Amino acid sequence: MRPREGAGHDRAVPPTLAECFTQGWAETAQAAPVLPGAAYAAKRRALLSARFPGERIVIPAGGLKVRSNDFDHVFRPHSAYLHLTAEEGASVVPDSVLVLEPTGIGHEATVFTRPRSPRDGGPNGTEFYRDRRHGEFWVGRRRTLAETADALDLTALPRDDLARALAPRVPTRVVRGQDPVVDAAAPPAAEAESELLACLAELRLVKDDWEIEQMRAAVGHTVAAFHDVAGELPTATRLARGERWIEGTFDRRARLEGNGLGFETIAAAGAHACVLHWMRNDGPVRDGELLLLDAGVEADTCYTGDVTRTLPVGGRFTDVQRQVYDLVYAAQTAGIAALRPGARFGDFHDAATRVIAEGLDTWGLRPGGTGPHERSLYGRYTVCGTGHMLGLDCHDCADARSSAYLDGVLEPGHVLTVEPGLYFQPDDLTVPAHLRGIGVRIEDDFLVTADGAVCLSSALPRAADDVEAWVSAAR
């Protein structure tokens, strides 16, 4: 394959060949029904419009990023763009931009995007067969502008018109750092841009009915992938890099059922489970050890699941493994019981960490010594928080203000994880030798309802006896 156009190796096309490409093509216009989530996206745009009256709001999808030389990473659109258009991730054209233009009574929404590669011999008439980055013969068919407008139920204009559309002097807020044309449209304004990002994040905190359907689908696919992994544990134990086999098993399901992974799979066997974000996944998977699998399938709409199970590779926990597992299970159970509308977001974390601290204290593990003790010192063995919001991003709504998220209260429609863990590092001399190198995390996904919370990942076993039965039956 020759380098793509623009890589410094472009060559002129003989006129006779260029002429050959301009004729003999069938009409292939396609119907583009309105996307199921389009009406919900319109409501979200209306909320954003009301928040910034009289101001232009510019939300880019982002562009391609080079992986190596003339190969790009797989494109994943910006989450704010997805939220405000309800596009499926694989259908979003790189460098598309959503513009909300003030009208005096609200905003008019327009997507500026690359249309289907023309075949008319005009200014871009060679793109479809020559442009290795955007041409139809190289990367597949894009929708026409009319098809895009029909699917999204809003106006669609050519990407080439974007700079001109952004030229008029209007108060403008942009999501910066995703598109150079967008960045040039307004001078940097850190406070205004931070406020926009916070608003975009907070719009995602409470999921609407369509989003909840996407979350259920993503978590359902994630659960199916965990069942796949349980059945592959015997094969993984026979391989030098069994973690890679586990990773590949999960990833195959993610690509089969959805857009791919919501985040890089953590397949951590043995002491690797003590590394919270172990993603090298290059170690062995041994009978008698634990496998911590933290992974999520991203649905076609880019909403993701995020589930963790710690599995006894041989089918049964050792006594010490079960001791650690049962304490984490008790902590998660306490955290789950604290989920209800009106509760502080931090309540489930406090409930879980209280159980962890009291349990470790009964074991005689006091990282601060024998004097006056603070529960926070147990952070040596837990390291991170006990959960987070979940949605289009695994760690969703991260730009939301603390008052709306970390210091806020739970509401119906919130989707979040509860994931306590214990991680006894292999070189930690404050714990007995038999605990060193054991890492356990249990994570499930929850939808807050009017009277409590529903576990979206309840189809996966959670208690130690049930996990043993599941793994043994899958072998």
Coordinates of C-alpha atoms in Angstrom, one line a residue:
M1 CA 0.0 0.0 0.0
R2 CA 1.4 3.4 -1.0
P3 CA 1.4 6.2 1.6
R4 CA -1.8 8.2 1.8
E5 CA -2.3 11.4 0.0
G6 CA -0.6 14.3 1.9
A7 CA 2.2 12.1 3.2
G8 CA 4.7 13.6 0.7
H9 CA 4.4 10.9 -2.0
D10 CA 1.5 12.2 -4.0
R11 CA 1.7 11.6 -7.8
A12 CA -0.3 13.1 -10.6
V13 CA -3.0 10.9 -12.1
P14 CA -2.9 10.5 -15.8
P15 CA -5.8 12.3 -17.5
T16 CA -7.1 9.2 -19.1
L17 CA -7.3 7.4 -15.8
A18 CA -8.9 10.4 -14.1
E19 CA -11.5 10.5 -16.8
C20 CA -12.1 6.8 -16.4
F21 CA -13.1 7.4 -12.8
T22 CA -15.8 10.0 -13.6
Q23 CA -18.3 7.7 -15.3
G24 CA -20.1 4.4 -15.1
W25 CA -21.3 4.6 -11.5
A26 CA -24.8 3.5 -10.4
E27 CA -27.0 5.7 -8.2
T28 CA -26.6 4.5 -4.6
A29 CA -28.5 7.0 -2.6
Q30 CA -29.7 5.5 0.7
A31 CA -32.7 6.1 2.9
A32 CA -31.6 7.5 6.3
P33 CA -34.4 7.2 8.8
V34 CA -34.2 9.4 11.9
L35 CA -31.9 7.9 14.5
P36 CA -33.8 6.5 17.6
G37 CA -32.0 8.8 19.9
A38 CA -32.3 12.0 17.8
A39 CA -35.4 13.3 19.6
Y40 CA -33.6 12.9 23.0
A41 CA -30.5 14.7 21.6
A42 CA -32.7 17.6 20.5
K43 CA -34.0 18.0 24.1
R44 CA -30.4 18.0 25.3
R45 CA -29.5 20.7 22.8
A46 CA -32.5 22.7 24.0
L47 CA -31.2 22.6 27.6
L48 CA -27.8 23.7 26.4
S49 CA -29.3 26.5 24.4
A50 CA -31.2 27.8 27.4
R51 CA -28.0 27.8 29.5
F52 CA -26.1 30.1 27.0
P53 CA -28.6 32.4 25.3
G54 CA -27.2 34.6 22.6
E55 CA -23.9 32.7 22.4
R56 CA -22.6 30.5 19.7
I57 CA -21.7 27.0 21.0
V58 CA -19.2 24.9 19.1
I59 CA -18.8 21.1 19.8
P60 CA -16.3 19.3 17.6
A61 CA -16.3 15.5 17.2
G62 CA -12.5 15.6 17.0
G63 CA -10.3 14.2 14.3
L64 CA -8.0 11.3 13.4
K65 CA -4.8 10.8 15.3
V66 CA -1.8 9.2 13.8
R67 CA -0.8 5.9 15.3
S68 CA 2.4 5.3 13.2
N69 CA 3.5 7.0 10.0
D70 CA 0.4 6.7 7.7
F71 CA -1.9 4.7 9.9
D72 CA -4.4 6.3 12.3
H73 CA -5.9 5.1 15.5
V74 CA -9.5 4.0 15.3
F75 CA -11.6 7.1 15.5
R76 CA -13.7 7.7 18.6
P77 CA -15.8 10.9 18.7
H78 CA -15.8 13.3 21.5
S79 CA -18.4 12.3 24.1
A80 CA -20.1 15.8 24.1
Y81 CA -20.7 15.5 20.3
L82 CA -22.2 12.0 20.7
H83 CA -24.4 13.2 23.5
L84 CA -25.8 16.1 21.5
T85 CA -26.3 14.2 18.3
A86 CA -27.1 10.6 19.4
E87 CA -25.0 9.3 16.5
E88 CA -23.5 5.8 16.6
G89 CA -19.8 6.1 17.1
A90 CA -18.8 4.3 13.9
S91 CA -21.0 6.5 11.8
V92 CA -19.5 9.8 13.0
V93 CA -17.3 11.4 10.3
P94 CA -13.9 12.6 11.7
D95 CA -13.7 16.4 11.9
S96 CA -17.5 16.9 12.1
V97 CA -18.5 19.9 14.2
L98 CA -21.8 20.7 15.8
V99 CA -22.6 24.4 15.9
L100 CA -25.4 25.9 17.9
E101 CA -25.9 29.4 16.3
P102 CA -28.0 31.9 18.3
T103 CA -31.2 33.1 16.6
G104 CA -32.7 35.5 19.1
I105 CA -35.2 32.9 20.3
G106 CA -32.8 30.0 20.9
H107 CA -30.3 28.3 18.7
E108 CA -30.2 26.6 15.3
A109 CA -28.2 23.4 15.2
T110 CA -26.0 22.6 12.3
V111 CA -23.5 19.8 11.7
F112 CA -20.6 20.6 9.5
T113 CA -19.2 17.4 8.1
R114 CA -17.5 15.8 5.1
P115 CA -20.2 14.7 2.6
R116 CA -19.9 11.6 0.6
S117 CA -16.9 11.6 -1.7
P118 CA -18.1 13.1 -5.0
R119 CA -17.5 11.4 -8.3
D120 CA -18.2 14.3 -10.7
G121 CA -14.6 15.3 -11.6
G122 CA -15.0 18.6 -9.6
P123 CA -12.5 20.1 -7.1
N124 CA -12.8 17.1 -4.8
G125 CA -13.6 14.6 -7.6
T126 CA -10.5 12.5 -7.1
E127 CA -10.9 12.1 -3.3
F128 CA -12.9 8.8 -3.5
Y129 CA -10.1 6.9 -5.1
R130 CA -7.0 8.9 -4.2
D131 CA -7.4 10.1 -0.7
R132 CA -6.1 7.3 1.5
R133 CA -7.4 9.0 4.7
H134 CA -10.9 10.1 3.7
G135 CA -11.6 8.5 0.3
E136 CA -14.5 6.1 -0.1
F137 CA -12.5 3.4 -1.7
W138 CA -10.1 3.5 1.2
V139 CA -12.2 4.0 4.3
G140 CA -15.8 3.3 3.2
R141 CA -18.8 5.3 2.2
R142 CA -19.9 8.4 4.1
R143 CA -23.5 9.6 4.1
T144 CA -24.5 12.4 1.8
L145 CA -25.4 15.7 3.5
A146 CA -29.1 15.0 2.9
E147 CA -28.7 11.6 4.5
T148 CA -26.9 13.1 7.5
A149 CA -29.6 15.7 7.9
D150 CA -32.3 13.1 7.7
A151 CA -30.6 10.8 10.2
L152 CA -29.8 13.5 12.8
D153 CA -32.9 15.6 12.1
L154 CA -30.9 18.8 11.9
T155 CA -29.2 20.9 9.2
A156 CA -26.0 19.4 7.6
L157 CA -23.5 21.5 5.7
P158 CA -20.1 20.8 4.2
R159 CA -17.1 20.9 6.5
D160 CA -15.5 23.3 4.1
D161 CA -18.1 25.9 5.1
L162 CA -17.2 25.8 8.8
A163 CA -14.6 28.6 8.9
R164 CA -16.9 30.9 7.0
A165 CA -19.8 30.1 9.3
L166 CA -17.7 30.8 12.4
A167 CA -16.4 34.1 11.1
P168 CA -19.2 36.5 12.1
R169 CA -18.4 38.2 15.5
V170 CA -20.7 36.5 18.0
P171 CA -20.0 35.6 21.7
T172 CA -18.6 32.1 21.2
R173 CA -17.9 29.2 23.5
V174 CA -15.9 26.2 22.2
V175 CA -14.7 22.8 23.3
R176 CA -11.0 23.6 22.7
G177 CA -8.2 21.3 21.7
Q178 CA -10.2 19.0 19.4
D179 CA -10.2 21.0 16.1
P180 CA -7.8 23.7 14.9
V181 CA -10.6 25.6 12.9
V182 CA -12.7 25.6 16.0
D183 CA -9.8 26.8 18.2
A184 CA -9.2 29.6 15.8
A185 CA -12.8 30.8 15.9
A186 CA -12.6 32.3 19.4
P187 CA -9.8 33.6 21.5
P188 CA -8.9 31.3 24.5
A189 CA -11.2 32.1 27.4
A190 CA -10.4 29.6 30.2
E191 CA -13.3 30.5 32.5
A192 CA -15.9 30.5 29.8
E193 CA -14.6 27.2 28.3
S194 CA -14.5 25.6 31.7
E195 CA -18.1 26.6 32.4
L196 CA -19.1 25.1 29.0
L197 CA -17.3 21.8 29.8
A198 CA -19.0 21.7 33.3
C199 CA -22.4 22.3 31.7
L200 CA -21.8 19.6 29.1
A201 CA -20.8 17.1 31.8
E202 CA -23.7 18.0 34.1
L203 CA -26.2 17.4 31.2
R204 CA -25.0 13.8 31.2
L205 CA -25.4 13.1 34.9
V206 CA -29.1 12.1 34.7
K207 CA -29.7 9.6 32.0
D208 CA -32.9 9.8 29.9
D209 CA -34.9 6.7 28.9
W210 CA -33.0 6.3 25.7
E211 CA -29.6 6.5 27.4
I212 CA -30.8 4.0 30.0
E213 CA -31.5 1.6 27.2
Q214 CA -28.0 2.1 25.9
M215 CA -26.5 1.5 29.3
R216 CA -28.5 -1.7 29.8
A217 CA -27.3 -2.9 26.4
A218 CA -23.7 -2.1 27.1
V219 CA -23.7 -3.8 30.5
G220 CA -25.5 -6.8 29.0
H221 CA -22.8 -7.2 26.4
T222 CA -20.2 -6.8 29.2
V223 CA -21.8 -9.6 31.2
A224 CA -21.7 -11.9 28.2
A225 CA -18.0 -11.2 27.7
F226 CA -17.3 -12.1 31.4
H227 CA -19.0 -15.4 30.8
D228 CA -16.8 -15.9 27.7
V229 CA -13.7 -15.3 29.9
A230 CA -14.8 -17.8 32.6
G231 CA -14.9 -20.5 29.9
E232 CA -11.5 -19.7 28.6
L233 CA -9.6 -19.8 31.9
P234 CA -8.3 -23.4 31.3
T235 CA -6.8 -22.3 28.0
A236 CA -5.2 -19.2 29.5
T237 CA -3.4 -21.3 32.1
R238 CA -1.6 -23.2 29.4
L239 CA -0.1 -20.0 27.8
A240 CA 2.9 -18.0 28.7
R241 CA 1.0 -14.8 28.4
G242 CA -2.4 -16.1 29.5
E243 CA -3.5 -12.5 30.4
R244 CA -3.4 -11.7 26.7
W245 CA -5.8 -14.6 26.0
I246 CA -8.2 -13.3 28.6
E247 CA -7.9 -9.8 27.1
G248 CA -8.5 -11.1 23.6
T249 CA -11.5 -13.2 24.7
F250 CA -13.2 -10.2 26.2
D251 CA -12.2 -7.8 23.3
R252 CA -13.7 -10.2 20.7
R253 CA -17.1 -10.0 22.3
A254 CA -16.8 -6.2 22.6
R255 CA -16.2 -5.9 18.8
L256 CA -18.9 -8.5 18.0
E257 CA -21.6 -6.9 20.1
G258 CA -20.7 -3.2 20.2
N259 CA -18.3 -0.5 19.0
G260 CA -15.5 -2.0 21.0
L261 CA -14.0 -1.4 24.4
G262 CA -15.1 1.4 26.8
F263 CA -11.5 1.4 28.1
E264 CA -8.5 -0.8 27.8
T265 CA -9.1 -4.2 29.4
I266 CA -7.5 -4.9 32.7
A267 CA -6.7 -8.6 32.9
A268 CA -4.5 -8.9 36.0
A269 CA -3.5 -12.3 37.3
G270 CA -1.6 -13.0 40.5
A271 CA 0.2 -10.0 42.0
H272 CA -0.7 -7.9 38.9
A273 CA -4.1 -7.5 40.5
C274 CA -2.4 -5.1 42.9
V275 CA -1.8 -2.7 40.1
L276 CA -5.1 -0.8 39.7
H277 CA -4.8 -0.1 36.0
W278 CA -2.7 -3.1 34.9
M279 CA -3.1 -3.0 31.1
R280 CA 0.1 -4.7 29.9
N281 CA -1.7 -8.0 30.2
D282 CA 1.4 -10.0 29.4
G283 CA 1.7 -12.3 32.4
P284 CA 0.7 -15.9 33.0
V285 CA -2.6 -17.1 34.5
R286 CA -1.9 -19.8 37.0
D287 CA -4.1 -22.3 38.8
G288 CA -4.4 -21.4 42.4
E289 CA -4.1 -17.7 41.8
L290 CA -6.7 -15.0 41.3
L291 CA -7.6 -13.2 38.1
L292 CA -8.9 -9.7 38.4
L293 CA -10.8 -8.7 35.3
D294 CA -12.0 -5.1 35.0
A295 CA -13.5 -4.4 31.6
G296 CA -16.4 -2.9 29.7
V297 CA -18.1 -3.2 26.3
E298 CA -18.9 0.0 24.6
A299 CA -22.2 -0.2 22.7
D300 CA -22.5 1.1 19.2
T301 CA -23.8 4.3 20.6
C302 CA -20.6 4.5 22.7
Y303 CA -22.2 4.1 26.2
T304 CA -20.1 1.7 28.1
G305 CA -20.3 -0.9 30.9
D306 CA -17.7 -1.2 33.6
V307 CA -17.6 -4.4 35.6
T308 CA -14.9 -6.1 37.7
R309 CA -14.8 -9.7 39.0
T310 CA -12.0 -11.4 40.8
L311 CA -12.0 -15.1 39.8
P312 CA -10.2 -18.1 41.4
V313 CA -8.5 -19.5 38.3
G314 CA -8.8 -23.1 39.4
G315 CA -12.4 -22.8 40.5
R316 CA -11.9 -22.4 44.2
F317 CA -10.6 -19.7 46.5
T318 CA -7.9 -20.6 49.0
D319 CA -8.7 -19.8 52.6
V320 CA -6.7 -16.6 52.6
Q321 CA -8.1 -15.5 49.2
R322 CA -11.6 -16.1 50.4
Q323 CA -10.9 -14.1 53.6
V324 CA -9.9 -11.1 51.4
Y325 CA -12.7 -11.6 48.9
D326 CA -15.3 -11.9 51.6
L327 CA -14.3 -8.6 53.2
V328 CA -14.4 -6.8 49.8
Y329 CA -17.8 -8.4 49.2
A330 CA -19.1 -7.2 52.5
A331 CA -17.8 -3.7 51.8
Q332 CA -19.5 -3.7 48.4
T333 CA -22.7 -4.9 49.9
A334 CA -22.6 -2.1 52.4
G335 CA -22.0 0.4 49.6
I336 CA -24.9 -0.9 47.6
A337 CA -27.2 -0.6 50.5
A338 CA -26.4 3.2 50.7
L339 CA -27.6 3.8 47.1
R340 CA -30.8 5.8 47.1
P341 CA -32.1 9.1 45.8
G342 CA -31.3 11.9 48.1
A343 CA -28.2 10.2 49.5
R344 CA -24.9 12.0 49.2
F345 CA -22.8 10.7 46.4
G346 CA -20.1 9.9 49.0
D347 CA -22.3 7.9 51.2
F348 CA -21.7 4.6 49.4
H349 CA -18.0 5.2 49.5
D350 CA -18.1 5.9 53.3
A351 CA -20.2 2.8 53.9
A352 CA -17.8 0.5 52.0
T353 CA -14.6 2.0 53.5
R354 CA -16.0 1.7 57.0
V355 CA -16.5 -2.0 56.5
I356 CA -13.0 -2.4 55.0
A357 CA -11.4 -0.4 57.9
E358 CA -13.3 -2.4 60.6
G359 CA -12.5 -5.7 59.0
L360 CA -8.8 -5.0 58.6
D361 CA -8.7 -3.7 62.2
T362 CA -10.0 -7.1 63.4
W363 CA -7.2 -8.7 61.4
G364 CA -4.7 -6.6 63.4
L365 CA -3.7 -4.6 60.3
R366 CA -3.1 -1.1 61.5
P367 CA -0.9 0.7 59.0
G368 CA -0.6 3.7 61.4
G369 CA 0.8 1.5 64.2
T370 CA -0.9 0.8 67.5
G371 CA -1.6 4.4 68.6
P372 CA -4.6 6.6 67.7
H373 CA -5.9 5.6 64.4
E374 CA -7.7 7.1 61.4
R375 CA -9.7 5.2 58.9
S376 CA -8.0 7.1 56.0
L377 CA -4.8 5.3 56.7
Y378 CA -6.3 2.2 55.2
G379 CA -5.9 4.0 51.9
R380 CA -2.6 2.2 51.8
Y381 CA -4.5 -1.0 50.9
T382 CA -7.4 0.5 49.0
V383 CA -5.7 3.4 47.1
C384 CA -8.7 4.7 45.1
G385 CA -12.3 5.7 45.5
T386 CA -15.2 3.2 45.6
G387 CA -17.1 4.2 42.5
H388 CA -17.9 6.8 39.8
M389 CA -20.5 7.9 37.3
L390 CA -20.8 5.8 34.2
G391 CA -22.1 6.6 30.7
L392 CA -20.5 7.7 27.5
D393 CA -17.2 7.8 29.3
C394 CA -16.2 5.1 31.8
H395 CA -15.4 7.8 34.3
D396 CA -18.3 9.9 33.1
C397 CA -19.1 13.6 33.8
A398 CA -15.6 14.2 35.1
D399 CA -15.8 18.0 34.3
A400 CA -19.0 18.5 36.4
R401 CA -18.7 20.8 39.3
S402 CA -18.2 19.2 42.7
S403 CA -21.5 20.6 43.9
A404 CA -23.3 18.7 41.2
Y405 CA -21.3 15.4 41.4
L406 CA -18.8 14.6 44.1
D407 CA -20.5 16.7 46.8
G408 CA -23.9 16.3 45.3
V409 CA -26.8 13.9 45.9
L410 CA -28.0 10.9 44.0
E411 CA -31.0 11.3 41.7
P412 CA -33.1 8.9 39.7
G413 CA -31.4 8.4 36.4
H414 CA -27.9 8.5 37.7
V415 CA -25.8 5.5 36.6
L416 CA -22.7 4.7 38.7
T417 CA -20.4 1.9 39.8
V418 CA -19.7 0.5 43.2
E419 CA -16.2 -1.0 43.3
P420 CA -14.3 -1.4 46.6
G421 CA -11.1 -3.3 46.5
L422 CA -8.1 -4.4 48.6
Y423 CA -4.6 -4.5 47.2
F424 CA -1.8 -6.0 49.3
Q425 CA 1.4 -5.1 47.4
P426 CA 3.9 -8.0 47.1
D427 CA 6.6 -5.9 48.8
D428 CA 4.4 -4.4 51.6
L429 CA 6.0 -5.3 54.9
T430 CA 3.0 -3.9 56.9
V431 CA 1.0 -7.0 56.0
P432 CA 1.7 -10.7 56.8
A433 CA 3.5 -12.6 54.1
H434 CA 0.5 -14.7 53.2
L435 CA -1.5 -11.6 52.2
R436 CA 1.1 -10.1 50.0
G437 CA 0.4 -10.1 46.3
I438 CA -3.3 -10.6 46.7
G439 CA -5.6 -8.0 45.0
V440 CA -9.4 -8.2 45.0
R441 CA -11.9 -5.8 43.4
I442 CA -15.7 -6.4 42.9
E443 CA -17.5 -3.9 40.7
D444 CA -21.1 -3.6 39.5
D445 CA -23.1 -1.0 37.6
F446 CA -26.2 0.6 39.2
L447 CA -29.1 2.7 38.0
V448 CA -30.6 4.9 40.7
T449 CA -34.4 4.7 40.7
A450 CA -37.1 6.5 42.6
D451 CA -36.9 4.2 45.5
G452 CA -33.4 2.7 45.5
A453 CA -31.1 1.3 42.9
V454 CA -31.1 -1.5 40.3
C455 CA -28.0 -3.6 39.6
L456 CA -27.6 -3.6 35.8
S457 CA -24.9 -6.3 36.0
S458 CA -26.8 -8.6 38.4
A459 CA -26.5 -11.5 35.9
L460 CA -22.9 -12.1 37.1
P461 CA -22.3 -14.0 40.3
R462 CA -20.9 -11.9 43.1
A463 CA -20.7 -13.9 46.4
A464 CA -17.7 -16.2 46.8
D465 CA -19.7 -19.5 46.7
D466 CA -21.6 -18.4 43.6
V467 CA -18.4 -17.3 41.9
E468 CA -16.7 -20.7 42.6
A469 CA -19.8 -22.5 41.2
W470 CA -19.8 -20.3 38.1
V471 CA -16.1 -20.7 37.4
S472 CA -16.1 -24.4 38.0
A473 CA -19.2 -24.9 35.8
A474 CA -17.6 -22.9 33.0
R475 CA -14.4 -25.0 32.9

